XYZ file of C-alpha atoms in Angstrom:
562
model
C -0.021 -0.009 0.040
C 1.497 3.450 -0.997
C 1.975 6.303 1.347
C -0.870 8.252 -0.289
C -3.231 5.355 0.137
C -2.147 5.216 3.769
C -3.032 8.999 4.227
C -6.344 9.762 5.611
C -8.952 11.253 3.391
C -8.816 14.545 5.275
C -5.051 14.741 4.682
C -5.471 14.106 1.000
C -8.021 16.832 0.711
C -5.690 19.322 2.350
C -2.886 18.297 0.047
C -5.082 18.686 -2.952
C -6.237 22.216 -1.855
C -2.622 23.218 -1.337
C -1.714 22.002 -4.835
C -4.727 23.821 -6.383
C -3.647 27.013 -4.567
C -0.183 26.571 -5.794
C -1.430 26.022 -9.415
C -3.721 29.060 -9.191
C -0.765 31.205 -7.943
C 1.352 29.937 -10.880
C -1.580 30.662 -13.249
C -1.845 34.212 -12.014
C 1.907 34.586 -12.429
C 1.721 33.163 -15.921
C -1.207 35.432 -16.759
C 0.682 38.497 -15.504
C 3.667 37.513 -17.663
C 1.273 37.041 -20.598
C -0.208 40.471 -20.230
C 3.138 42.006 -19.884
C 4.188 40.137 -23.051
C 1.103 41.399 -24.889
C 1.901 45.016 -23.764
C 5.419 44.611 -25.084
C 4.141 43.116 -28.295
C 1.817 46.143 -28.763
C 4.577 48.602 -28.141
C 6.741 46.709 -30.592
C 3.862 46.756 -33.122
C 3.458 50.587 -32.678
C 7.270 51.056 -32.943
C 7.413 48.905 -35.989
C 4.476 50.839 -37.643
C 6.273 54.153 -36.867
C 9.489 52.868 -38.303
C 7.669 51.618 -41.367
C 5.996 55.039 -41.898
C 9.350 56.850 -41.377
C 10.879 54.469 -43.902
C 8.020 55.086 -46.314
C 8.393 58.924 -45.906
C 12.084 58.647 -46.310
C 11.792 56.475 -49.436
C 9.261 59.059 -50.868
C 11.612 61.922 -50.026
C 14.426 60.017 -51.708
C 12.246 59.399 -54.684
C 11.344 63.087 -54.864
C 15.051 64.043 -54.654
C 15.937 61.629 -57.367
C 13.115 62.692 -59.652
C 13.925 65.106 -62.504
C 12.792 68.778 -61.959
C 9.260 69.739 -62.917
C 8.681 72.590 -65.343
C 6.118 75.318 -65.510
C 4.170 76.482 -68.447
C 1.204 78.767 -69.458
C -1.911 76.990 -70.916
C -3.063 78.340 -74.235
C -5.796 76.071 -75.582
C -7.141 72.630 -75.656
C -7.169 70.582 -78.916
C -9.820 68.204 -80.290
C -7.556 65.202 -79.770
C -7.216 65.910 -76.029
C -3.793 67.438 -76.194
C -2.991 70.972 -75.010
C -0.960 73.859 -76.362
C 1.233 75.589 -73.818
C 4.206 77.920 -73.718
C 7.117 76.799 -71.494
C 10.577 78.286 -71.411
C 9.784 80.590 -74.304
C 8.775 77.605 -76.491
C 5.285 76.766 -77.705
C 4.547 73.065 -77.300
C 1.747 70.560 -77.656
C 1.605 68.180 -74.624
C -0.839 65.721 -73.058
C -2.790 65.895 -69.873
C -2.662 63.573 -66.900
C -5.679 61.260 -66.852
C -6.668 62.545 -63.372
C -6.992 66.087 -64.663
C -10.310 67.455 -65.818
C -9.747 69.495 -69.047
C -12.717 71.708 -68.153
C -10.833 73.057 -65.094
C -7.988 74.434 -67.201
C -8.476 77.978 -68.567
C -6.456 80.063 -70.980
C -3.676 81.855 -69.063
C -3.492 79.309 -66.163
C -0.103 78.191 -65.072
C 0.414 74.454 -65.318
C 3.142 71.931 -63.849
C 4.765 69.588 -66.304
C 6.565 66.280 -65.314
C 9.706 64.871 -66.849
C 7.695 63.770 -69.826
C 6.397 67.297 -70.389
C 2.853 66.267 -69.544
C 0.490 68.530 -67.568
C 0.105 66.954 -64.134
C -1.409 69.775 -62.066
C -2.586 73.460 -62.131
C -1.127 76.000 -59.829
C -2.079 79.535 -58.830
C -0.402 82.068 -61.146
C 2.227 84.379 -59.731
C 0.496 87.411 -61.408
C 3.786 89.088 -61.925
C 4.711 90.624 -65.239
C 4.663 93.878 -67.245
C 2.157 96.747 -66.722
C 0.321 97.662 -69.891
C -2.704 99.730 -70.826
C -5.649 98.298 -72.750
C -6.318 100.088 -76.018
C -8.832 97.862 -77.822
C -10.470 94.492 -77.466
C -10.211 92.083 -80.407
C -11.905 88.795 -81.400
C -14.735 89.219 -78.992
C -12.404 89.509 -76.012
C -9.980 86.683 -76.817
C -7.296 89.100 -77.845
C -6.480 92.724 -77.177
C -4.314 95.571 -78.308
C -2.302 97.025 -75.481
C 0.286 99.816 -75.023
C 3.463 98.961 -73.225
C 5.475 101.460 -71.185
C 7.667 102.352 -74.148
C 4.629 103.431 -76.111
C 4.628 100.497 -78.517
C 1.505 98.629 -79.273
C 1.245 94.834 -78.929
C -1.349 92.204 -79.644
C -1.789 89.839 -76.678
C -4.131 87.219 -75.389
C -6.666 87.617 -72.530
C -6.958 85.169 -69.697
C -10.357 83.468 -69.391
C -10.260 84.270 -65.667
C -10.896 87.916 -66.554
C -14.250 89.325 -67.037
C -13.994 90.673 -70.496
C -17.258 92.659 -70.248
C -15.813 94.782 -67.444
C -12.642 95.769 -69.392
C -12.480 99.231 -70.836
C -10.066 101.323 -72.801
C -7.288 102.651 -70.548
C -7.439 99.762 -68.084
C -4.152 99.031 -66.376
C -3.371 95.351 -66.774
C -0.606 92.792 -66.009
C 0.927 91.058 -68.972
C 2.659 87.724 -68.561
C 5.679 88.203 -70.867
C 6.297 84.327 -71.205
C 2.852 83.602 -72.660
C 1.847 87.017 -74.055
C -1.437 86.810 -72.037
C -2.891 89.512 -69.752
C -3.653 87.747 -66.493
C -4.880 90.622 -64.241
C -6.711 93.849 -64.247
C -5.319 96.391 -61.773
C -7.361 99.122 -60.065
C -6.834 102.407 -61.758
C -5.106 104.084 -58.957
C -3.780 106.974 -61.176
C -7.319 108.203 -61.919
C -8.479 107.491 -58.442
C -5.579 109.724 -57.133
C -6.698 112.497 -59.473
C -10.277 112.716 -58.266
C -12.183 112.808 -55.022
C -15.541 111.073 -55.324
C -16.866 111.941 -51.870
C -19.525 114.620 -51.932
C -18.446 117.591 -49.804
C -20.202 118.290 -46.645
C -21.081 121.889 -47.540
C -24.559 123.333 -47.785
C -25.947 126.492 -49.250
C -26.568 127.724 -45.729
C -22.822 127.948 -45.285
C -22.486 130.324 -48.323
C -23.321 133.926 -47.503
C -23.940 136.950 -49.801
C -24.181 134.927 -53.051
C -27.907 134.252 -53.326
C -28.229 135.266 -56.943
C -25.242 133.213 -57.955
C -26.604 130.210 -56.055
C -29.867 130.496 -57.869
C -28.237 130.706 -61.226
C -26.038 127.676 -60.681
C -29.026 125.774 -59.166
C -31.021 126.443 -62.326
C -28.150 125.189 -64.424
C -27.366 122.042 -62.481
C -30.438 120.786 -60.712
C -33.356 121.737 -62.962
C -32.244 119.637 -65.966
C -31.976 116.646 -63.830
C -35.069 117.060 -61.666
C -37.363 118.091 -64.679
C -36.032 115.957 -67.565
C -39.521 115.783 -69.141
C -40.024 119.553 -69.310
C -36.652 120.043 -70.730
C -37.372 117.355 -73.322
C -40.623 118.905 -74.132
C -39.066 122.293 -74.911
C -36.134 120.556 -76.694
C -33.868 122.281 -74.148
C -30.508 120.574 -73.700
C -28.908 120.603 -70.259
C -25.784 122.825 -69.829
C -22.595 120.891 -70.331
C -20.430 123.248 -68.371
C -20.372 126.172 -65.942
C -17.643 128.672 -65.228
C -17.362 130.413 -61.883
C -15.031 133.344 -62.204
C -14.071 136.309 -59.993
C -11.429 137.509 -57.474
C -9.825 134.976 -55.148
C -11.374 134.151 -51.827
C -14.945 135.042 -52.805
C -16.551 131.521 -52.682
C -16.156 129.902 -56.098
C -14.920 126.576 -54.711
C -17.286 126.760 -51.821
C -20.293 127.203 -54.095
C -19.133 124.184 -56.254
C -19.041 122.063 -53.136
C -22.436 123.193 -52.026
C -23.865 122.381 -55.462
C -22.590 118.888 -55.274
C -23.944 118.407 -51.801
C -27.446 119.783 -52.742
C -27.519 117.722 -55.930
C -26.719 114.531 -53.834
C -29.733 115.222 -51.642
C -31.996 115.902 -54.575
C -30.897 112.614 -56.178
C -31.840 110.788 -52.967
C -35.242 112.623 -52.946
C -36.077 111.820 -56.520
C -35.034 108.104 -56.577
C -36.391 107.533 -52.992
C -33.144 105.716 -52.090
C -30.878 107.226 -49.433
C -27.882 105.230 -50.561
C -28.011 106.614 -54.128
C -25.958 109.797 -54.504
C -24.311 111.921 -57.106
C -20.551 112.018 -57.605
C -18.185 115.042 -57.241
C -14.898 114.545 -59.095
C -12.588 117.253 -57.791
C -9.633 117.291 -60.245
C -6.330 117.861 -58.652
C -4.976 120.052 -61.416
C -1.220 119.875 -60.842
C -1.234 116.092 -60.813
C -2.640 116.129 -64.336
C 0.358 117.787 -65.668
C 3.089 115.317 -66.786
C 6.338 115.990 -68.582
C 5.835 112.990 -70.913
C 4.147 113.703 -74.240
C 0.618 112.492 -74.255
C 0.381 111.619 -70.554
C -1.707 114.660 -69.467
C -4.137 114.014 -72.297
C -4.400 110.442 -71.254
C -5.136 111.471 -67.689
C -7.896 113.750 -68.910
C -9.387 110.873 -70.799
C -9.330 108.682 -67.767
C -11.133 111.356 -65.692
C -13.974 111.622 -68.198
C -14.115 107.846 -68.625
C -14.571 107.583 -64.864
C -17.281 110.200 -65.020
C -19.099 108.406 -67.781
C -18.881 105.117 -65.775
C -20.529 106.796 -62.757
C -23.138 108.572 -64.826
C -24.087 105.155 -66.404
C -25.528 104.309 -63.017
C -28.240 106.945 -63.677
C -26.968 109.590 -61.226
C -25.389 113.042 -62.165
C -21.646 113.519 -61.960
C -19.861 116.864 -61.477
C -16.367 117.261 -62.790
C -14.831 120.172 -60.948
C -11.700 121.948 -62.310
C -10.371 124.368 -59.783
C -7.971 127.127 -60.993
C -8.951 126.143 -64.629
C -6.610 128.694 -66.122
C -3.573 126.702 -64.950
C -4.504 123.811 -67.234
C -6.406 125.220 -70.180
C -4.735 128.455 -71.176
C -5.276 130.146 -74.563
C -3.375 128.277 -77.277
C -0.440 130.178 -78.931
C -0.096 132.996 -76.489
C 3.391 131.923 -75.335
C 2.466 132.537 -71.673
C 3.297 128.994 -70.710
C 4.667 125.963 -72.649
C 3.123 124.497 -75.770
C 1.402 121.831 -73.696
C -2.024 123.594 -73.903
C -1.921 123.092 -77.756
C -2.853 119.388 -77.097
C -4.501 119.644 -73.663
C -7.117 122.069 -74.699
C -8.269 119.967 -77.803
C -8.434 116.890 -75.541
C -10.870 118.679 -73.153
C -12.866 119.976 -76.009
C -13.122 116.501 -77.455
C -14.336 115.137 -74.092
C -17.021 117.852 -73.618
C -18.628 117.720 -77.079
C -16.905 114.812 -78.908
C -18.302 111.634 -80.340
C -19.080 110.276 -76.886
C -21.865 112.411 -75.360
C -21.682 113.558 -71.698
C -25.050 112.502 -70.330
C -25.540 113.481 -66.680
C -21.988 114.809 -66.569
C -21.544 118.460 -65.662
C -18.206 120.291 -65.930
C -17.709 123.132 -63.488
C -14.614 125.309 -63.724
C -13.352 127.974 -61.298
C -10.813 130.607 -62.134
C -9.452 133.955 -60.987
C -8.226 134.700 -64.475
C -10.911 133.721 -66.977
C -9.176 135.960 -69.536
C -6.383 133.317 -69.777
C -8.679 130.392 -70.520
C -8.830 129.293 -74.185
C -11.970 130.996 -75.853
C -12.881 127.688 -77.477
C -13.686 126.320 -74.050
C -15.741 129.292 -72.987
C -18.005 129.409 -76.081
C -21.689 128.569 -75.762
C -22.266 124.774 -76.064
C -19.295 123.943 -73.831
C -19.199 126.045 -70.798
C -22.724 127.486 -71.385
C -23.182 129.268 -68.120
C -20.737 131.922 -66.799
C -21.315 133.203 -63.228
C -19.337 135.949 -61.809
C -18.565 135.681 -58.102
C -17.714 139.250 -57.183
C -16.382 140.806 -54.026
C -19.069 141.260 -51.379
C -20.677 144.632 -50.610
C -21.797 145.682 -47.289
C -25.080 143.735 -47.365
C -23.281 140.597 -48.615
C -20.569 140.984 -46.021
C -23.167 141.135 -43.266
C -24.589 137.890 -44.588
C -21.180 136.251 -44.643
C -20.457 137.483 -41.137
C -23.701 135.890 -39.849
C -22.433 132.434 -41.110
C -19.457 132.599 -38.727
C -20.795 134.887 -35.906
C -24.017 133.888 -34.184
C -25.668 133.662 -30.810
C -24.551 130.162 -30.185
C -20.964 131.428 -29.537
C -19.953 132.802 -26.176
C -20.754 136.518 -26.344
C -19.420 138.966 -23.704
C -22.135 139.756 -21.167
C -21.519 143.534 -21.371
C -21.995 143.435 -25.131
C -25.267 141.422 -24.745
C -26.551 143.906 -22.115
C -25.352 147.196 -23.753
C -26.009 146.279 -27.475
C -28.969 143.821 -27.262
C -30.626 144.769 -23.979
C -30.068 141.220 -22.859
C -31.052 139.595 -26.136
C -28.018 137.660 -27.609
C -29.458 137.575 -31.089
C -29.866 141.361 -31.226
C -26.448 141.918 -29.773
C -24.862 139.721 -32.441
C -26.743 141.449 -35.128
C -25.543 144.915 -33.963
C -21.973 143.557 -33.517
C -22.019 142.528 -37.158
C -23.448 145.942 -38.245
C -20.662 147.802 -36.385
C -18.049 145.442 -37.863
C -19.257 145.858 -41.357
C -19.438 149.675 -41.016
C -15.777 149.720 -39.819
C -14.680 147.353 -42.527
C -16.248 149.405 -45.350
C -15.213 152.862 -44.127
C -13.727 155.041 -46.955
C -11.469 157.341 -44.924
C -7.861 158.361 -44.998
C -6.649 155.634 -42.597
C -8.264 152.858 -44.736
C -6.705 153.972 -47.987
C -4.811 151.082 -49.554
C -3.683 151.820 -53.164
C -3.496 154.572 -55.663
C -3.646 153.202 -59.214
C -2.911 155.157 -62.390
C -4.735 154.111 -65.532
C -3.381 154.192 -69.029
C -5.266 157.297 -69.897
C -3.686 159.146 -66.890
C -6.643 159.020 -64.483
C -5.902 158.169 -60.920
C -8.074 156.360 -58.384
C -7.673 155.725 -54.673
C -8.758 152.280 -53.619
C -9.647 151.465 -50.034
C -9.286 148.230 -48.085
C -13.004 147.638 -48.587
C -12.381 147.276 -52.359
C -10.398 144.091 -51.701
C -12.686 142.432 -49.168
C -13.691 138.784 -49.702
C -15.495 136.024 -48.007
C -12.118 134.404 -47.012
C -11.083 137.667 -45.383
C -14.283 137.902 -43.421
C -13.907 134.384 -42.152
C -10.301 135.146 -41.153
C -11.420 138.321 -39.304
C -13.843 136.263 -37.241
C -11.142 133.655 -36.463
C -8.825 136.299 -35.330
C -11.557 137.749 -32.975
C -12.266 134.282 -31.598
C -8.604 133.809 -30.884
C -8.434 137.035 -28.951
C -11.440 136.025 -26.903
C -9.841 132.649 -26.213
C -6.584 134.277 -25.102
C -8.451 136.657 -22.843
C -10.349 133.792 -21.184
C -7.064 131.803 -20.647
C -5.672 134.858 -18.900
C -8.815 135.089 -16.729
C -9.758 138.641 -17.775
C -13.198 137.944 -19.333
C -15.300 135.557 -21.286
C -16.925 135.856 -24.734
C -16.541 137.805 -27.975
C -16.585 141.590 -27.927
C -17.012 144.207 -30.636
C -13.444 145.389 -29.990
C -12.185 141.964 -30.854
C -13.692 142.286 -34.326
C -12.585 145.804 -34.870
C -9.025 144.969 -33.842
C -9.097 141.899 -36.056
C -10.064 144.052 -39.024
C -7.076 146.310 -38.476
C -4.751 143.257 -38.102
C -6.072 141.754 -41.385
C -5.577 144.967 -43.239
C -2.077 145.299 -41.788
C -1.038 141.904 -43.050
C -2.253 142.764 -46.581
C -0.585 146.046 -47.043
C 2.430 144.903 -49.034
C 0.883 142.173 -51.100
C 0.376 144.231 -54.332
C 4.073 144.977 -54.566
C 4.813 141.389 -55.457
C 2.938 141.328 -58.825
C 2.816 142.971 -62.179
C 0.262 145.870 -61.773
C -1.892 144.787 -64.776
C -1.870 141.122 -63.753
C -2.492 142.077 -60.142
C -5.483 144.098 -61.180
C -7.021 141.293 -63.266
C -6.550 138.746 -60.492
C -7.973 141.283 -57.960
C -11.178 141.906 -60.061
C -10.111 145.295 -61.450
C -10.453 144.571 -65.162
C -11.395 147.918 -66.525
C -8.932 150.190 -68.272
C -5.364 149.015 -68.223
C -3.468 149.968 -65.042
C 0.106 151.059 -65.602
C 1.164 152.209 -62.152
C 0.333 151.134 -58.584
C 1.277 153.135 -55.413
C 0.818 151.476 -52.129
C -0.239 153.687 -49.220
C 1.545 152.079 -46.219
C 0.985 152.881 -42.547
C 4.235 153.691 -40.673
C 2.933 154.355 -37.163
C 4.267 151.000 -35.777
C 0.896 150.137 -34.438
C 0.478 146.325 -34.688
C -3.213 146.699 -34.917
C -2.831 148.998 -37.937
C -4.181 152.262 -36.482
C -4.566 155.610 -38.119
C -1.544 156.531 -40.328
C 0.863 159.177 -38.999
C 3.177 159.046 -41.936
C 2.019 157.904 -45.387
C 4.598 156.950 -47.985
C 4.049 155.618 -51.477
C 5.687 152.610 -53.111
C 4.875 152.098 -56.695
C 5.562 149.867 -59.739
C 5.262 150.603 -63.361
C 4.029 148.060 -65.944
């Protein structure tokens, strides 16, 4: 009998349990080792996958580095057999397309990538670099164009299908790809944008004083033809093409033109019922039009009027404003300036009444020397309406003063009490009356010039004979500055009559020597004295040393012969 057999059943049971426990412990140990092995296997799998991907990427990189270089070309056209015509490296070639490419996606002018077999494998965004040219004429329904390069030569080029041919106009600035001979981009016409200001000025008729008759005349010329088209058509009455505002400097010519543009913009909004619809005010910066290169100034004028026609095509009026018109369009053949006006003037005439009509485009010119403007521009049918903006008289001066001097300003309490009896409105009105009376005095201490005419007659001119709206505005500004300085010093608040009277004398004092700087006859014309020819001007100068320009103690004459 074996030892096991001799053991009692209870002992065998205990031994079996111990063996089972030992086996379970070994099983747990083996399971733990198995899990650890699985974790290691997973990590090894991930590492192997990463190494595989790195090897694949390196293999691809090596393949790329060992591949021959790709070439670029410009797509021209697609042929019936599925091949394509391109221009690459200055050569025109016929190549095939990669099967994955959709031929419908490729347009004329696109830049394409070629593989080593010179087959098109992809399309890339064009660099849009090249030569700047000007469009002269569209050909073949927009497939080709005649352009002018910087040297002035004309070239026939293709047009990229990416461009909207319908929006292209003569004079457009474009980018020409010199490799393919195709224009690929239309640039904004910065040069014409720099020449004009489209924004309607924020100036109203209420800000213009003393020019009621002139405002009515220019309103009739500008607003009536637009607001009452049917009546004008009924009477076969054409709208004026142009208006000339002329007169001495500082009398409101530019201000009126701005006010007209503002009023017209509001009328357009009223007629159309749309607040966002407005007129356009093209304020020409004259000096920027002038260019030393032959034909450039004329081209700039064409661009301005093309811009005006584009805006007028929207159904709204456009004002083209030439300030200091005599600086650009002088009389041809006078020899006063260069020969440039011999071509600039005909260009303006062609734009005003040439083949292309100016519908809803109004030309307004302003000038101090209308006698220098070429007569062909001033004749009826071109600048039809001529409005003189003269120096203000006493009544007009009071109206101008009221634009800058009103009861809303701080007025000295003593002036309100003594002049207006406590009423600021009345006080301001009396302040203006006293100021105008002082400004328009014709006495010895306000004598300014003595002029001698060609027939020997002499005339004494006073400061009042050279007043202007700009001078009145400056007088009010001086008075306000005096009031501000007094308030800073703590010696009073508000404007006084004395501030205005002192400002008048200061203004006169500053203008005493100005006539000596000009030719007498030219000075007379600029100043509005265009009667008989002036041959001698004697300036009556105050020598009392009073900064405010008080009564003259010693009067001396300085003169100049023509």
